[in-house]
Amino acid sequence: MKQRKARLSRLLLGAGLLISIFAASCDFPVKPGIEGQVKFLISAEGGASGARTILPPLAIVSYRFSFDGPQAVQDMLVEEALTTVNLPAGIWRVGVDGLNSAQETVAQGVLEGLVVNQGVSIQASITLRALSGGEGSIDISLSWPADLNPALDSVGLKLDGVPVPGESFVANMSLRFARYTARKPAGSYSLSFSFTQGARTSYLEESVQVFGNLTSSADIALSLEDFTQKPAPPSLLSVSSGSASLNLNWQDNSRFESGFSVERRQEGGVWAVIAESLPGNSQSYPDEEAQAGITYGYRVRAYNDIGFSDYCAEALGSWSEYTVSFNLNYSGAINAPASKTVAEGGLVTRPANPSRDSYSFGGWYRESSCSNAWAFSVDTVSENITLYAKWMAVVAGSRIADHTVVQALWQGKIPESAFVQAKERLRIGYGHRSHGNQLRWGMRN
């Protein structure tokens, strides 16, 4: 009876251990081969856009899932952006293609390292982005008012500065309508439409972003005011420091401008034009002539054949430069690398490695204790700094050996003090049997 009770106790104890292990495995480890549930939420974006960039709509009608993980799982085609999938436990890579009505891929997304646990339901989000490769389409239509006086004589188009042939661009002057259609590799393009009225020519500048298997389209209806008024002034001018430069950015508020001019002055001084004719649709300008330590004011205006817009509000900016010094980091050091002047946010050019007797050079560090190394390809300068050399002692002179066995010392034939004295005076590293024998023979003779 006692044996049965003992056996039963052992079984219950074992069962308790199994239950504990199983409960723990539900919370932490992955259990391959047992399913968990994933609720996927799919979103899509067409890529970076500016206020004056024509973008394609992402018309996705279905989603194709592909799975790469511990077991083979077939691809899955669904129509809903919110989809629940049962997957075997393990670590998965999930890819999703967004398909259009022709079942062409127009956007893609991927989720790496998705951990699925047995019996657990989780949520996961995947963002699809328009294809940056392949070919897409451009389809731009133009119309203009009937009461334009004088009437337009002709309409032309340049794509990235090159005239577009007639088979791609058709203008019907009697119907006051023009259209440009083309297939283009994915990328950014600049369109410049020209409108001729006798001796006068007006321009409309547009930017187009093309993505694979998508159509970037727009219907542009021009008004009488577009042909008879000065452009609207730009706004939201900002100035930020770059590497030895100041970068200007603004918002383009006019559709029918020929270009922009940029003016600069030292704070409170006289204005001077530094960029007279930036292209239409411009929204940025780098001032690479700005000097360090000086605060500048900037203003921008648009222009067309009618005249100039008002100026935007003035914006101020400045940039600094700093000195980077090099300290060899030991007493009596000479011939340290020359100091360098580096613009705020710039990288330091690595100097030639210094040398020092009986030491090897271990790089440049932020502090004399050599705790944090300076990464020349990554670290940028934001103040005056000193970089310190790190040195590692090495055995100089005639180096015989760097092994660890000293036969002569083991045998007690030579006092240990003699080896120490020889090593200090002769700067010999010893230790291997053959080298120990050489040293012992030399000391005996």
XYZ file of C-alpha atoms in Angstrom:
445
model
C 0.000 0.000 0.000
C 2.816 2.396 0.894
C 4.547 1.538 -2.404
C 1.377 2.379 -4.358
C 1.060 5.729 -2.565
C 4.713 6.531 -3.279
C 4.280 5.576 -6.952
C 1.138 7.723 -7.184
C 2.980 10.675 -5.609
C 5.788 10.331 -8.129
C 3.263 10.227 -11.022
C 1.449 13.308 -9.731
C 4.729 15.126 -9.248
C 5.782 14.214 -12.783
C 2.428 15.334 -14.135
C 2.797 18.620 -12.272
C 6.203 19.155 -13.834
C 4.790 18.445 -17.312
C 1.931 20.874 -16.736
C 4.354 23.569 -15.585
C 6.604 23.051 -18.607
C 3.626 23.160 -20.996
C 2.282 26.360 -19.444
C 5.649 28.045 -19.684
C 6.039 27.006 -23.311
C 2.752 28.703 -24.186
C 4.100 32.031 -22.978
C 7.669 32.063 -24.256
C 9.197 29.393 -26.551
C 8.031 28.701 -30.079
C 6.550 25.221 -30.570
C 7.177 24.186 -34.195
C 4.388 22.353 -35.970
C 1.479 23.686 -33.861
C -0.589 26.547 -35.263
C -1.084 30.095 -34.046
C -3.257 32.845 -35.506
C -2.139 36.101 -37.141
C -4.474 38.991 -37.967
C -2.818 40.984 -40.767
C -3.669 44.643 -41.371
C -2.472 45.864 -44.793
C -1.976 49.528 -45.651
C -0.525 51.122 -48.786
C 1.309 54.300 -49.721
C 2.383 55.644 -53.094
C 5.766 57.038 -52.060
C 7.167 60.457 -51.219
C 5.202 63.378 -52.648
C 5.545 67.123 -52.837
C 2.865 69.763 -53.121
C 3.545 70.052 -56.871
C 4.076 66.409 -57.800
C 1.607 64.370 -59.842
C 1.284 60.899 -58.309
C -0.626 57.793 -59.372
C -3.521 56.434 -57.327
C -2.891 53.018 -55.774
C -5.924 51.097 -57.055
C -5.424 47.775 -55.244
C -8.217 45.228 -55.597
C -6.593 42.160 -54.020
C -3.592 40.988 -51.997
C -1.315 38.002 -52.589
C 0.414 36.590 -49.497
C 3.576 34.465 -49.631
C 5.071 32.694 -46.611
C 8.617 31.549 -45.871
C 9.060 29.693 -42.610
C 9.501 26.338 -40.854
C 6.875 24.590 -43.006
C 5.616 24.898 -46.571
C 2.501 27.097 -46.805
C 0.770 27.868 -50.095
C 0.419 31.442 -51.347
C -2.928 33.003 -50.563
C -5.024 35.517 -52.544
C -7.490 37.702 -50.593
C -9.531 40.829 -51.293
C -9.658 42.306 -47.807
C -6.944 44.470 -46.224
C -7.783 42.889 -42.843
C -7.090 39.148 -43.092
C -6.705 36.377 -40.512
C -4.292 33.517 -41.230
C -3.444 30.356 -39.246
C 0.267 29.552 -39.422
C 2.391 26.772 -37.877
C 4.393 28.019 -34.900
C 7.817 29.340 -35.806
C 9.543 32.390 -37.247
C 8.168 33.619 -40.574
C 8.902 36.011 -43.399
C 5.637 37.225 -44.912
C 5.477 39.007 -48.271
C 2.410 40.779 -49.656
C 1.812 41.973 -53.226
C -0.921 44.502 -53.945
C -2.631 43.674 -57.253
C -4.656 45.860 -59.605
C -7.710 44.777 -61.615
C -5.405 43.229 -64.254
C -3.727 41.161 -61.508
C -0.475 43.085 -61.939
C 1.648 43.831 -58.895
C 1.539 47.563 -58.162
C 2.829 47.618 -54.570
C 4.816 45.329 -52.291
C 5.579 44.909 -48.613
C 7.372 42.414 -46.392
C 7.418 41.523 -42.705
C 10.576 39.856 -41.404
C 10.914 37.817 -38.223
C 7.231 37.294 -37.437
C 7.089 34.983 -34.383
C 4.029 32.704 -34.272
C 3.353 30.768 -31.069
C 1.052 27.808 -30.652
C -2.491 28.670 -29.724
C -1.792 32.413 -29.580
C -3.535 35.102 -31.658
C -1.471 38.167 -32.611
C -1.800 41.218 -34.858
C 0.701 42.302 -37.501
C 0.791 45.323 -39.817
C 2.381 45.404 -43.270
C 2.782 48.574 -45.330
C 2.822 48.214 -49.112
C 4.804 50.684 -51.203
C 4.502 51.397 -54.909
C 7.103 49.699 -57.110
C 10.290 51.715 -57.558
C 11.217 49.607 -60.600
C 9.596 48.555 -63.850
C 7.542 50.819 -66.095
C 4.496 52.980 -65.475
C 2.377 55.413 -67.468
C 1.918 59.184 -67.670
C -1.434 60.613 -68.788
C -1.757 64.416 -68.497
C -4.610 66.415 -70.038
C -4.736 70.217 -70.412
C -7.586 72.597 -71.218
C -7.711 76.394 -71.390
C -10.471 79.034 -71.453
C -12.352 80.118 -74.589
C -12.177 83.825 -73.690
C -8.377 83.933 -73.743
C -7.393 86.999 -75.796
C -5.373 86.772 -77.855
C -6.027 83.093 -78.457
C -3.210 80.604 -78.127
C -1.210 79.971 -81.275
C 0.480 76.772 -80.074
C 1.159 74.555 -77.079
C 4.425 72.671 -76.654
C 5.931 70.262 -74.119
C 9.396 69.370 -72.905
C 10.158 66.321 -70.753
C 13.272 66.879 -68.648
C 14.263 69.665 -71.049
C 13.814 67.593 -74.225
C 10.969 68.380 -76.698
C 8.283 65.675 -76.735
C 7.427 64.280 -80.208
C 3.967 64.653 -81.700
C 2.989 61.003 -81.342
C 3.107 61.338 -77.538
C 1.793 64.906 -77.207
C -1.241 66.101 -79.168
C -2.647 69.663 -78.949
C -5.972 70.565 -80.574
C -6.101 74.361 -80.682
C -9.698 74.606 -81.878
C -10.937 72.380 -79.043
C -8.591 74.083 -76.566
C -7.302 70.714 -75.389
C -3.918 68.928 -75.177
C -2.881 65.516 -73.915
C 0.406 63.771 -73.163
C 0.586 59.986 -72.800
C 3.698 57.822 -72.460
C 5.170 54.705 -70.887
C 8.221 55.497 -68.779
C 10.596 53.700 -66.403
C 9.818 54.335 -62.746
C 11.302 57.614 -61.572
C 10.787 61.383 -61.359
C 10.179 63.551 -64.417
C 9.839 67.282 -65.079
C 7.207 68.535 -67.542
C 7.355 72.052 -69.000
C 4.315 73.135 -71.036
C 4.716 76.263 -73.180
C 1.815 78.441 -74.392
C 2.465 80.886 -77.246
C 0.302 83.962 -77.843
C 1.937 85.981 -80.607
C 5.249 87.245 -79.210
C 4.407 86.141 -75.668
C 5.154 82.680 -74.232
C 3.916 81.435 -70.850
C 5.040 78.286 -69.046
C 3.444 75.688 -66.801
C 5.851 73.494 -64.820
C 4.788 70.145 -63.361
C 6.640 67.254 -61.688
C 5.522 63.656 -62.216
C 6.457 60.565 -60.206
C 6.167 57.265 -62.089
C 5.861 53.864 -60.347
C 5.822 50.396 -61.891
C 2.435 49.268 -63.344
C 0.713 52.506 -62.243
C -0.599 55.515 -64.167
C 0.284 59.026 -63.001
C -2.572 61.117 -64.347
C -3.982 64.623 -64.014
C -6.601 66.834 -65.684
C -5.346 70.419 -65.539
C -7.942 73.085 -66.285
C -6.247 76.458 -66.763
C -8.123 79.661 -65.975
C -7.988 83.123 -67.470
C -6.163 84.340 -64.348
C -3.364 81.843 -65.011
C -2.518 83.735 -68.210
C -3.089 87.295 -66.964
C -1.746 87.481 -63.390
C 1.569 87.416 -61.607
C 2.292 84.180 -59.725
C 1.329 83.736 -56.084
C 4.228 84.270 -53.656
C 5.932 81.279 -52.057
C 5.615 80.680 -48.304
C 7.003 78.732 -45.335
C 10.639 79.543 -46.130
C 13.062 77.754 -43.790
C 16.858 77.698 -43.523
C 18.889 74.767 -42.175
C 22.645 74.269 -41.875
C 24.403 71.727 -44.040
C 28.063 70.822 -44.360
C 29.647 74.227 -45.059
C 26.375 75.523 -46.542
C 22.839 76.693 -45.768
C 19.862 74.879 -47.273
C 16.686 76.763 -48.158
C 13.240 75.165 -48.511
C 9.890 76.795 -49.300
C 6.363 76.017 -50.426
C 5.465 76.746 -54.066
C 1.973 78.282 -54.183
C 1.804 79.201 -57.877
C 0.947 76.905 -60.779
C 1.858 79.217 -63.641
C 5.363 80.489 -62.794
C 8.417 80.548 -65.025
C 10.873 80.369 -62.128
C 12.093 81.729 -58.786
C 14.713 84.184 -57.587
C 16.510 84.009 -54.225
C 17.975 86.994 -52.382
C 20.305 87.123 -49.406
C 21.681 89.694 -46.987
C 23.749 89.747 -43.853
C 21.412 90.346 -40.963
C 20.074 93.900 -41.306
C 22.139 94.593 -44.464
C 21.387 95.182 -48.154
C 19.661 92.507 -50.264
C 21.532 90.875 -53.161
C 20.304 88.306 -55.704
C 22.166 84.988 -55.351
C 19.952 82.851 -57.621
C 18.236 84.765 -60.390
C 16.351 82.113 -62.360
C 15.704 78.820 -60.601
C 13.406 76.535 -62.640
C 9.645 76.649 -62.173
C 8.384 74.265 -59.494
C 11.588 74.700 -57.463
C 11.161 74.379 -53.718
C 14.761 74.350 -52.462
C 18.157 75.945 -52.935
C 21.605 75.257 -51.357
C 23.620 78.384 -50.563
C 27.166 77.074 -50.741
C 28.696 80.573 -50.639
C 27.472 81.387 -47.117
C 30.390 81.955 -44.724
C 30.726 80.351 -41.317
C 29.708 82.344 -38.256
C 27.576 84.901 -40.153
C 23.800 85.155 -39.788
C 22.087 85.618 -43.155
C 18.567 86.615 -44.103
C 16.854 85.076 -47.153
C 13.739 85.791 -49.187
C 12.276 84.167 -52.308
C 9.786 85.219 -54.982
C 8.284 83.632 -58.097
C 8.004 85.200 -61.551
C 6.368 84.686 -64.927
C 6.071 86.735 -68.098
C 3.590 89.059 -66.350
C 5.938 89.948 -63.498
C 7.235 89.008 -60.047
C 5.217 87.805 -57.093
C 5.527 89.377 -53.675
C 8.394 88.128 -51.501
C 7.862 85.451 -48.913
C 8.632 86.291 -45.289
C 12.352 86.562 -44.480
C 14.052 83.570 -42.849
C 17.390 83.654 -40.991
C 20.142 81.049 -40.844
C 23.817 80.505 -40.057
C 26.330 77.683 -39.868
C 29.469 77.133 -37.814
C 32.821 75.445 -38.219
C 34.916 73.809 -35.543
C 38.519 72.799 -34.881
C 39.445 69.148 -34.517
C 42.814 68.640 -32.765
C 44.883 65.471 -32.396
C 46.757 64.588 -29.196
C 49.345 61.799 -29.315
C 48.520 61.126 -25.677
C 51.948 60.532 -24.114
C 54.582 62.690 -22.458
C 57.147 64.255 -24.788
C 55.179 63.503 -27.953
C 56.062 65.504 -31.064
C 54.794 65.677 -34.670
C 51.105 65.242 -33.887
C 48.817 65.513 -36.954
C 47.818 69.053 -37.830
C 44.454 70.304 -36.585
C 41.551 70.318 -39.049
C 38.748 72.802 -39.564
C 35.435 71.018 -40.104
C 31.987 72.416 -40.872
C 29.161 71.781 -38.426
C 27.718 68.357 -39.137
C 30.719 67.394 -41.290
C 33.023 64.380 -41.169
C 36.671 64.497 -40.087
C 39.237 63.356 -42.630
C 41.318 60.606 -41.026
C 44.983 61.646 -40.659
C 47.888 59.314 -41.383
C 48.529 56.863 -38.549
C 51.258 58.144 -36.171
C 54.131 55.960 -34.949
C 55.863 55.500 -31.607
C 58.827 53.331 -30.645
C 57.843 50.095 -28.877
C 54.102 50.737 -29.358
C 51.488 50.023 -31.969
C 48.819 52.598 -32.794
C 45.265 51.637 -31.748
C 43.158 54.413 -33.267
C 41.744 57.796 -32.251
C 39.453 58.220 -29.239
C 37.177 60.886 -27.776
C 38.969 60.997 -24.422
C 42.504 60.471 -23.119
C 41.413 57.275 -21.350
C 40.582 55.852 -24.806
C 37.154 54.493 -23.939
C 35.111 55.623 -26.977
C 36.621 55.337 -30.435
C 35.938 58.006 -33.075
C 34.320 56.521 -36.206
C 35.561 58.719 -39.048
C 32.974 57.456 -41.531
C 30.009 58.103 -39.226
C 30.727 60.556 -36.399
C 30.028 64.211 -37.195
C 31.402 67.365 -35.617
C 29.208 69.661 -33.496
C 31.848 71.441 -31.355
C 35.586 71.932 -30.973
C 37.057 68.556 -30.057
C 40.366 66.836 -29.363
C 40.949 63.242 -30.435
C 43.457 61.126 -28.466
C 45.736 58.409 -29.784
C 45.613 54.973 -28.242
C 48.884 53.016 -27.889
C 49.525 49.341 -27.207
C 52.938 48.278 -25.905
C 54.859 45.724 -27.973
C 58.270 43.997 -27.546
C 60.794 46.008 -29.551
C 64.237 45.158 -30.866
C 65.222 41.519 -31.625
C 62.143 39.490 -30.859
C 63.057 35.809 -30.579
C 59.836 34.259 -29.379
C 56.400 34.803 -27.901
C 55.622 31.264 -26.701
C 54.935 30.142 -23.146
C 57.194 27.211 -22.346
C 60.651 27.913 -20.890
C 62.573 24.660 -20.776
C 65.722 26.067 -19.192
C 63.799 27.769 -16.417
C 61.840 24.601 -15.683
C 65.047 22.614 -15.323
C 66.410 25.118 -12.810
C 69.676 25.543 -14.689
C 69.327 29.309 -14.896
C 67.932 31.464 -12.087
C 64.681 33.183 -12.887
C 66.252 36.538 -12.016
C 68.738 36.076 -14.843
C 65.930 35.588 -17.360
C 64.145 38.690 -16.090
C 67.321 40.747 -16.264
C 68.096 39.509 -19.791
C 64.582 40.226 -20.979
C 64.702 43.800 -19.620
C 68.176 44.597 -20.950
C 68.022 42.799 -24.293
C 64.257 43.290 -24.830
C 63.925 39.623 -25.746
C 60.654 37.772 -25.594
C 61.388 34.163 -24.707
C 59.469 31.074 -23.827
C 59.692 28.305 -26.441
C 62.103 25.417 -25.737
C 64.355 26.137 -28.714
C 64.466 29.864 -27.948
C 65.096 29.190 -24.293
C 68.029 26.977 -25.286
C 69.348 29.759 -27.527
C 69.147 32.259 -24.686
C 70.749 29.802 -22.227
C 73.602 29.096 -24.705
C 74.171 32.813 -25.257
C 74.302 33.540 -21.529
C 76.753 30.706 -20.889
C 79.075 31.967 -23.559
